[in-house]
Tab-separated table of C-alpha atoms in Angstrom:
chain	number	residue	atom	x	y	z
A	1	UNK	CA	125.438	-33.276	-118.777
A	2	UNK	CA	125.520	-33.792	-114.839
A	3	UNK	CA	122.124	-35.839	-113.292
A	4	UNK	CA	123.523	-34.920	-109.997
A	5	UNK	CA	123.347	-31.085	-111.330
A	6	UNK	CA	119.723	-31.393	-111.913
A	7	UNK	CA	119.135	-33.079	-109.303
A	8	UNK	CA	120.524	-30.407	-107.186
A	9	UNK	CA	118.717	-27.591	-109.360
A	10	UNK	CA	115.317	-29.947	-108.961
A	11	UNK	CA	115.524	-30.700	-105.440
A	12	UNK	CA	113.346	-28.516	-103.202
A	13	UNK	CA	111.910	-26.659	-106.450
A	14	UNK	CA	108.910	-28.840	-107.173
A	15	UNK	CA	105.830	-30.516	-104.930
A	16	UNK	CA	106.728	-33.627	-106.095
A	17	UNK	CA	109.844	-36.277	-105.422
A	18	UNK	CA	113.142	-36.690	-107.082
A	19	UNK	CA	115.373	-39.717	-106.876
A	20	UNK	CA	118.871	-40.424	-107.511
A	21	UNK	CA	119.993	-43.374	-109.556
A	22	UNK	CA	116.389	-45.429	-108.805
A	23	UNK	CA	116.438	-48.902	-109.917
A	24	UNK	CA	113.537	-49.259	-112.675
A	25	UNK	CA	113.027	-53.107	-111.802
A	26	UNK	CA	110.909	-51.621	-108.942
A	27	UNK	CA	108.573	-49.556	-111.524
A	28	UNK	CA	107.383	-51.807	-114.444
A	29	UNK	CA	104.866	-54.618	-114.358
A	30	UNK	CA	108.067	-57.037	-116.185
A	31	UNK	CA	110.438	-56.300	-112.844
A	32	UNK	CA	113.786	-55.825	-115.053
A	33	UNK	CA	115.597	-52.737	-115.298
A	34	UNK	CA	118.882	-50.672	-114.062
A	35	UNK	CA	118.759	-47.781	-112.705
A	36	UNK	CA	117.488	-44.527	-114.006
A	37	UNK	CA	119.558	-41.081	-113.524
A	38	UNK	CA	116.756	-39.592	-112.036
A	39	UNK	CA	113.370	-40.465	-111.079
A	40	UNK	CA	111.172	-37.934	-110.878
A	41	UNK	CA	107.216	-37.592	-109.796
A	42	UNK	CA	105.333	-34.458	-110.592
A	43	UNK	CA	103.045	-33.775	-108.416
A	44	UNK	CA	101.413	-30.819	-111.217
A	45	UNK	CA	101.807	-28.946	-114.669
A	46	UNK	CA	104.221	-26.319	-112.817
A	47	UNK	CA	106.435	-29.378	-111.696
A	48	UNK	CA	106.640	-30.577	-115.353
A	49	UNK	CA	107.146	-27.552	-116.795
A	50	UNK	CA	110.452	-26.939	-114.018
A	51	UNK	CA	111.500	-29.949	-114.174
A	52	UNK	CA	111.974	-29.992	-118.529
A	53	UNK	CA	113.480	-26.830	-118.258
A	54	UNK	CA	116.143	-27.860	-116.117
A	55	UNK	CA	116.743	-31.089	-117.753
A	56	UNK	CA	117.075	-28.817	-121.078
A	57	UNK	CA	119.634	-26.450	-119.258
A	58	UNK	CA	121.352	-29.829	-118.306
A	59	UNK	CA	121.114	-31.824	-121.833
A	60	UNK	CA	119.528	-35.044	-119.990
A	61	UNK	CA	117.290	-36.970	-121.880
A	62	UNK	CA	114.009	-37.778	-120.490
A	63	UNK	CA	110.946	-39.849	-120.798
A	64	UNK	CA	107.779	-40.558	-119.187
A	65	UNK	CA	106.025	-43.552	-117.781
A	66	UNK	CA	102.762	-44.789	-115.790
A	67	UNK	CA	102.544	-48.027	-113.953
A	68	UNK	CA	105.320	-49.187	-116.287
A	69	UNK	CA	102.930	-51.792	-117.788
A	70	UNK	CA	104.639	-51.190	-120.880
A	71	UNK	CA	108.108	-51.202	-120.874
A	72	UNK	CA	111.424	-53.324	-121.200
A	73	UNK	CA	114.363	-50.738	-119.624
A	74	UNK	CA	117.974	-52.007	-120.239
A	75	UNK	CA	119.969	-53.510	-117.560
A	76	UNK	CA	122.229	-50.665	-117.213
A	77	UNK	CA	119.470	-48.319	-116.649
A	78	UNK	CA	118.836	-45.194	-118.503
A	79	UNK	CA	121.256	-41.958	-118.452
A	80	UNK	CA	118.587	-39.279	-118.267
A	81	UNK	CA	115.496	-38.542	-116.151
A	82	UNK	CA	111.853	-40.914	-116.003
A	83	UNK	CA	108.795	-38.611	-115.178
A	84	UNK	CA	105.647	-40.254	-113.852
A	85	UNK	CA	102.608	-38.057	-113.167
A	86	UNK	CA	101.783	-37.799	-109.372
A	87	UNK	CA	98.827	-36.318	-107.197
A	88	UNK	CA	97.176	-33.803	-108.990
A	89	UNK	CA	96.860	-36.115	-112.082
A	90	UNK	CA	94.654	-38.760	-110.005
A	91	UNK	CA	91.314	-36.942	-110.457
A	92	UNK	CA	88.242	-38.086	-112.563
A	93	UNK	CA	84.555	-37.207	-112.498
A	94	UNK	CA	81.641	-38.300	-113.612
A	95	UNK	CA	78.726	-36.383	-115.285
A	96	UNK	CA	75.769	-35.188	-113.437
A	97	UNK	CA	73.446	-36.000	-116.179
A	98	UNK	CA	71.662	-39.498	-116.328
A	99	UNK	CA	70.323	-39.711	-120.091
A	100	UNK	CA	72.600	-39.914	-123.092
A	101	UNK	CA	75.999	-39.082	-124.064
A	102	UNK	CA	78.091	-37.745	-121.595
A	103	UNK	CA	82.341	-37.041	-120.668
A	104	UNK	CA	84.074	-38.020	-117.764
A	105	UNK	CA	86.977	-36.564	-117.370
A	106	UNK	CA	90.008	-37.840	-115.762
A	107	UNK	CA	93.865	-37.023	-115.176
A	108	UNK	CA	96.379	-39.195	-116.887
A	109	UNK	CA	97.776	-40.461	-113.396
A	110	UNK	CA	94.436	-42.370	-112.408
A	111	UNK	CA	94.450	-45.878	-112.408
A	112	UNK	CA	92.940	-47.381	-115.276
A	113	UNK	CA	91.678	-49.832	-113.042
A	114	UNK	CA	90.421	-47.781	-111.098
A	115	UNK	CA	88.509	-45.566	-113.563
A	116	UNK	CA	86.460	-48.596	-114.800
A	117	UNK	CA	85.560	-49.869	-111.080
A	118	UNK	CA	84.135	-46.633	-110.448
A	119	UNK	CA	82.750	-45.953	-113.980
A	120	UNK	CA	80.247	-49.417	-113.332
A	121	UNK	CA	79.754	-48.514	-109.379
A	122	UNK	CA	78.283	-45.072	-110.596
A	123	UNK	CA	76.575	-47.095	-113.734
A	124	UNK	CA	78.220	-45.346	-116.847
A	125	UNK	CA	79.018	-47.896	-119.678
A	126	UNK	CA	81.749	-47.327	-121.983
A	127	UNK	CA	84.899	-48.913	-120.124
A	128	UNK	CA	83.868	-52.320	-119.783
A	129	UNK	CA	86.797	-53.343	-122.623
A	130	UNK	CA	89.137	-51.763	-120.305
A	131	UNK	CA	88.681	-54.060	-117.509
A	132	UNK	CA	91.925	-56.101	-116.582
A	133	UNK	CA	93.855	-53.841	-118.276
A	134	UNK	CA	97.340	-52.671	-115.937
A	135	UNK	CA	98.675	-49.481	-116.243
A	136	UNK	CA	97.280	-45.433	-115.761
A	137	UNK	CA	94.841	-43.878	-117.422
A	138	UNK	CA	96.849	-41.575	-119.005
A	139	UNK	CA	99.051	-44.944	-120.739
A	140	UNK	CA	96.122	-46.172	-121.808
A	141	UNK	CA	95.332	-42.724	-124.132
A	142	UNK	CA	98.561	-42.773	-125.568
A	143	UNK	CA	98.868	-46.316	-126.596
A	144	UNK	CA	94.990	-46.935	-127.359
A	145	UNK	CA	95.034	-49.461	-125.201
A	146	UNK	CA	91.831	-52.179	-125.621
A	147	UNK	CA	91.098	-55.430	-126.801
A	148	UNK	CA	91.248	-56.516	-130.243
A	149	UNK	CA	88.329	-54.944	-131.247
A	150	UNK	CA	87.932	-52.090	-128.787
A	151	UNK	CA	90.460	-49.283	-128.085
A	152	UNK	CA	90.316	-45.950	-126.069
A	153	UNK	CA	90.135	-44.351	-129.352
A	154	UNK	CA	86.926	-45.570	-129.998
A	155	UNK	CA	85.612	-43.696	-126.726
A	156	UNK	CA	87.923	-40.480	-126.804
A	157	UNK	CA	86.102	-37.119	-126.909
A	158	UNK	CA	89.339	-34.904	-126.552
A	159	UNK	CA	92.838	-35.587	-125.174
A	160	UNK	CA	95.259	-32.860	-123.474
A	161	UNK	CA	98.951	-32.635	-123.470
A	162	UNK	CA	101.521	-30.308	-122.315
A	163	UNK	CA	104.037	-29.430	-125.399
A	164	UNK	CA	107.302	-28.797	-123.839
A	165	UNK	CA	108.201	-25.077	-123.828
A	166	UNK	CA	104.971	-24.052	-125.166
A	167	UNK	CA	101.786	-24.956	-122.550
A	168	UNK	CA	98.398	-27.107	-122.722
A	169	UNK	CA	97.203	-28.135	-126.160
A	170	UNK	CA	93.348	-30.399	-126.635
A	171	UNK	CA	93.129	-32.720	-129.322
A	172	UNK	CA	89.852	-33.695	-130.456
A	173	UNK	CA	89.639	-36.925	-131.752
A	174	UNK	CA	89.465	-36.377	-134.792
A	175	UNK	CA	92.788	-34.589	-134.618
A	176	UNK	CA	94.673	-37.904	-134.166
A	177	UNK	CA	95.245	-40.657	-136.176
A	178	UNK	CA	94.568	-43.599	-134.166
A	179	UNK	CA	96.270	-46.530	-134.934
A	180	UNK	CA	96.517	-50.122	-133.596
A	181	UNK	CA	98.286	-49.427	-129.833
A	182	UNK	CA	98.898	-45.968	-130.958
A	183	UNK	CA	97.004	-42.738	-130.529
A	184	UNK	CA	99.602	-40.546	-132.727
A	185	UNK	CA	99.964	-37.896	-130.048
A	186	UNK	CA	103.289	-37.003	-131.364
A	187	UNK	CA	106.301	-37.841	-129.657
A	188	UNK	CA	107.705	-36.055	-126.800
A	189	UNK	CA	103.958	-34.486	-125.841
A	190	UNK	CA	102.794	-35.469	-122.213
A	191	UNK	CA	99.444	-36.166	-122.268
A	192	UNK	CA	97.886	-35.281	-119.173
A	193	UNK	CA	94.352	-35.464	-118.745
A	194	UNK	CA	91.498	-37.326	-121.404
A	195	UNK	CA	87.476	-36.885	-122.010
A	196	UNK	CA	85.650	-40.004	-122.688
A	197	UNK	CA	82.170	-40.329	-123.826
A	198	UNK	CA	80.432	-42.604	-121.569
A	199	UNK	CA	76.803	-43.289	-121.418
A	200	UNK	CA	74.538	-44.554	-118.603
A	201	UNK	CA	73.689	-47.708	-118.645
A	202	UNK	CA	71.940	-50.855	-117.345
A	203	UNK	CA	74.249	-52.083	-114.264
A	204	UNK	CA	73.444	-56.164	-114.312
A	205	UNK	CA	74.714	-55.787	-118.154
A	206	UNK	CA	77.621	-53.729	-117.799
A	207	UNK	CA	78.690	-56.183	-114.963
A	208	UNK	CA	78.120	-59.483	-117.391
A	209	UNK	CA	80.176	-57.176	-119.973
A	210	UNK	CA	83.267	-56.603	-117.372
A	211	UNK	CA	82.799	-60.191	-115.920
A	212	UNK	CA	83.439	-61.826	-119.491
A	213	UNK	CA	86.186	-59.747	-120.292
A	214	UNK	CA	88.146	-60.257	-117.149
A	215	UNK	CA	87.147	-64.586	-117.174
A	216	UNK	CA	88.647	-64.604	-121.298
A	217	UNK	CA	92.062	-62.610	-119.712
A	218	UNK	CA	92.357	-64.399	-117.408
A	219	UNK	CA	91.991	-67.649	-119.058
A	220	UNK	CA	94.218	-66.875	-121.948
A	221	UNK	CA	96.873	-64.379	-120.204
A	222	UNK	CA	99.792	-65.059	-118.124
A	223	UNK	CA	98.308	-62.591	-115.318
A	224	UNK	CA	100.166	-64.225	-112.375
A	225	UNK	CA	103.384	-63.655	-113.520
A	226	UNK	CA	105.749	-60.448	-114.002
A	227	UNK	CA	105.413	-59.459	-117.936
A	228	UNK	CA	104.919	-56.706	-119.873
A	229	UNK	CA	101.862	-57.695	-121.887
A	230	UNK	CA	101.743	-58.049	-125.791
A	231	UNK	CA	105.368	-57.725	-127.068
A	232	UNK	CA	104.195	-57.296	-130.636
A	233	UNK	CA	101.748	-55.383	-132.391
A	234	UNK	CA	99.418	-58.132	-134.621
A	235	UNK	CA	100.731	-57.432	-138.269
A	236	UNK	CA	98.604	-55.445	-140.203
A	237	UNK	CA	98.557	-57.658	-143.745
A	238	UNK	CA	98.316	-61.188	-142.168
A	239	UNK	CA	94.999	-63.078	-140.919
A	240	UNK	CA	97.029	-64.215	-137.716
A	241	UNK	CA	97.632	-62.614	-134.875
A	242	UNK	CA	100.848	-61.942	-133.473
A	243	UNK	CA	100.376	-65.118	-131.040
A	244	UNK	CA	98.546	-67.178	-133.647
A	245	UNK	CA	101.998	-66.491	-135.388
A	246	UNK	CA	104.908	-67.595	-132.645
A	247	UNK	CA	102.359	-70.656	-131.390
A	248	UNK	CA	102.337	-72.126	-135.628
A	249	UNK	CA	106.571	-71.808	-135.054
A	250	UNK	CA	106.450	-73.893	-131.825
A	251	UNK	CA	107.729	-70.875	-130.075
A	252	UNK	CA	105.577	-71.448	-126.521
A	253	UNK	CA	107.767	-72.311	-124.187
A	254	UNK	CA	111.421	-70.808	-125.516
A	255	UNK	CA	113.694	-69.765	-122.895
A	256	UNK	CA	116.901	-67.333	-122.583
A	257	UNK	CA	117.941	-67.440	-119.313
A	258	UNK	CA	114.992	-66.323	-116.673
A	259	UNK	CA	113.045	-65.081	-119.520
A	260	UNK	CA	110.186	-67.535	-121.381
A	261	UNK	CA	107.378	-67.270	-124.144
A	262	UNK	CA	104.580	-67.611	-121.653
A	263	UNK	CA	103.147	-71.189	-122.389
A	264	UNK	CA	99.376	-69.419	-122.030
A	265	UNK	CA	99.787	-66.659	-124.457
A	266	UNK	CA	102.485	-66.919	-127.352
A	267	UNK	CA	102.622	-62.957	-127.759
A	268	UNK	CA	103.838	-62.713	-123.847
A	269	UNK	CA	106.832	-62.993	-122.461
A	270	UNK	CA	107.454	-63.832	-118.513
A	271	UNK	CA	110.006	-62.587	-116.259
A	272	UNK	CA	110.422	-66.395	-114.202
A	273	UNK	CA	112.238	-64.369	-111.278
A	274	UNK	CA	115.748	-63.410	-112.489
A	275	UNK	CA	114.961	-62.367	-116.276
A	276	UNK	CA	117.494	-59.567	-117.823
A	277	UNK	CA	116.231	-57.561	-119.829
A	278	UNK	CA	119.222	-58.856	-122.295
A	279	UNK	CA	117.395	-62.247	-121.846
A	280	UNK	CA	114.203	-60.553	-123.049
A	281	UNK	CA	115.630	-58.670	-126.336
A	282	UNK	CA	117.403	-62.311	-127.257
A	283	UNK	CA	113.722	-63.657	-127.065
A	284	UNK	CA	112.238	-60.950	-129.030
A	285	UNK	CA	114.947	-60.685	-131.738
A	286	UNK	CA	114.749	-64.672	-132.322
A	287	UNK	CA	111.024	-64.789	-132.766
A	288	UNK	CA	111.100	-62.008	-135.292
A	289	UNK	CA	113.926	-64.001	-136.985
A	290	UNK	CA	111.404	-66.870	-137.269
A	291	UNK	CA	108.119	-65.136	-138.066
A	292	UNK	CA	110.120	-63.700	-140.954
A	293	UNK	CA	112.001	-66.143	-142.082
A	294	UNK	CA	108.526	-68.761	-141.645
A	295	UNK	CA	105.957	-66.529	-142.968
A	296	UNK	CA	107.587	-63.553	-144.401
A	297	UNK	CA	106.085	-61.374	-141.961
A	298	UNK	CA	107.986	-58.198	-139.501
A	299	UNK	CA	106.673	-58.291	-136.193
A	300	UNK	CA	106.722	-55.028	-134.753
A	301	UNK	CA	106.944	-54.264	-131.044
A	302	UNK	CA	104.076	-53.326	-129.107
A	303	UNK	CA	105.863	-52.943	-125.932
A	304	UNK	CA	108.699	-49.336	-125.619
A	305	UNK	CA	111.964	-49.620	-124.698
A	306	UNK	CA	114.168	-47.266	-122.338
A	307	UNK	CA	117.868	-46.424	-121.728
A	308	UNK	CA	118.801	-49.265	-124.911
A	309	UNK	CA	121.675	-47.918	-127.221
């Protein structure tokens, strides 16, 4: 297993870039992480495809990520290869049609953020839950990213992946299970491009719709600092929230070195400028240790975690 190897064997093969022992601090929203074996972004599906084939041939592990809005990686990086989707994956469109039910259809590297500005410039209602939320498009699919009480999955027509070593598959949505933060396309699928079902609508309301979302996350999320949103996923059999939860245990506030339980939001932890990412999992692991031990709940995480043992 030699990163240098596929490097070498990468290099010059695809459209896209490939880098050497990248530092993952520079790629997710929380600023913590060591360096990753290779960083690699595919410009198109014939980059993917190349570049899993030669990390098979090479036994290197690999992942892949968006805007890193996400993610904790350790602090001594992650022995295999990250993938982020690059240029050709940045495309959406909007329908022609002005009445009813219609898809846009986007690739998984756009912008979430971007997506909903230009959904409400062209009028189409639909994304207005999304608004304020970091991260790429297609992120946002796989997790079913939203509010709690609206999630992509709620707006999905169809979904595309590429399955490693066998081409383009299109879920309907019906054909996934959609769970809280999870979409259930299986694991080790790369989901590359998503139809929504939008619907024109009436701009001054969409705009009052995207306005209050953004004012309530902004008033009661930690938006100014480096995090990496929710860390845990609200438990299913209680009637608090995740947050509700860690603020009842006093828990606002708790620090492990550069790393704090954001005194705005109880389910978010902030990176105060020189956070590890050991000083994050010590955070995590001692509010689960309370939540259970004070109300007999699990907290799950909400957030993945790269290159930990």
């Amino acid at each position: 297993m030699s990163a240098f190897d596929a490097y070498c064997d990468i290099e010059g093969s695809i459209k896209g870039t490939v880098l050497l022992d990248e530092p993952m601090g520079r790629h997710t929203s929380f600023r913590i992480g060591g360096p990753a074996s290779l960083f690699i972004e595919c410009a198109c599906l014939a980059d993917i495809s190349r570049c899993l084939e030669v990390l098979s041939a090479h036994d290197l592990p690999w992942c892949v990520i968006g805007k890193g809005s996400n993610l904790l990686v350790d602090d001594a990086g992650f022995n295999g290869a990250v993938l982020t989707l690059g240029s050709e994956f940045k495309y959406f469109s909007f329908p022609d049609e002005t009445e009813g039910e219609r898809l846009l259809v986007a690739g998984a590297g756009v912008l979430l953020s971007n997506l909903v500005q230009d959904a409400f410039k062209n009028g189409y209602s639909g994304l207005e839950f999304c608004v304020g939320i970091p991260g790429t498009f297609g992120g946002a699919l796989y997790m079913n990213a939203g509010t709690g009480s609206e999630g992509m999955g709620g707006i999905v027509d169809s979904i595309t992946v590429l399955r490693p070593g066998e081409g383009l598959k299109r879920y309907g949505n019906s054909d996934l299970p959609w769970h809280y933060r999870r979409s259930g396309v299986p694991t080790g699928e790369i989901v590359v491009e998503g139809r929504l079902r939008v619907k024109k609508g009436h701009l001054p309301s969409i705009r009052a719709k995207m306005e209050a979302n953004l004012k309530r996350r902004r008033r009661n999320q930690p938006l100014t600092v480096p995090s990496a949103g929710s860390v845990f996923r609200n438990p299913p059999d209680s009637d608090a929230s995740a947050a509700q939860l860690i603020e009842k245990l006093g828990l606002k506030g708790y620090t492990v070195g550069g790393a704090r339980v954001s005194e705005v939001h109880a389910n978010f932890i902030v990176n105060e400028g020189q956070a590890t990412a050991q000083d994050v999992v010590a955070i995590i692991q001692h509010i689960r240790r309370c939540v259970k031990e004070g109300y007999g709940q699990e907290l799950q995480p909400e957030i993945r975690f790269i290159g930990f043992q």
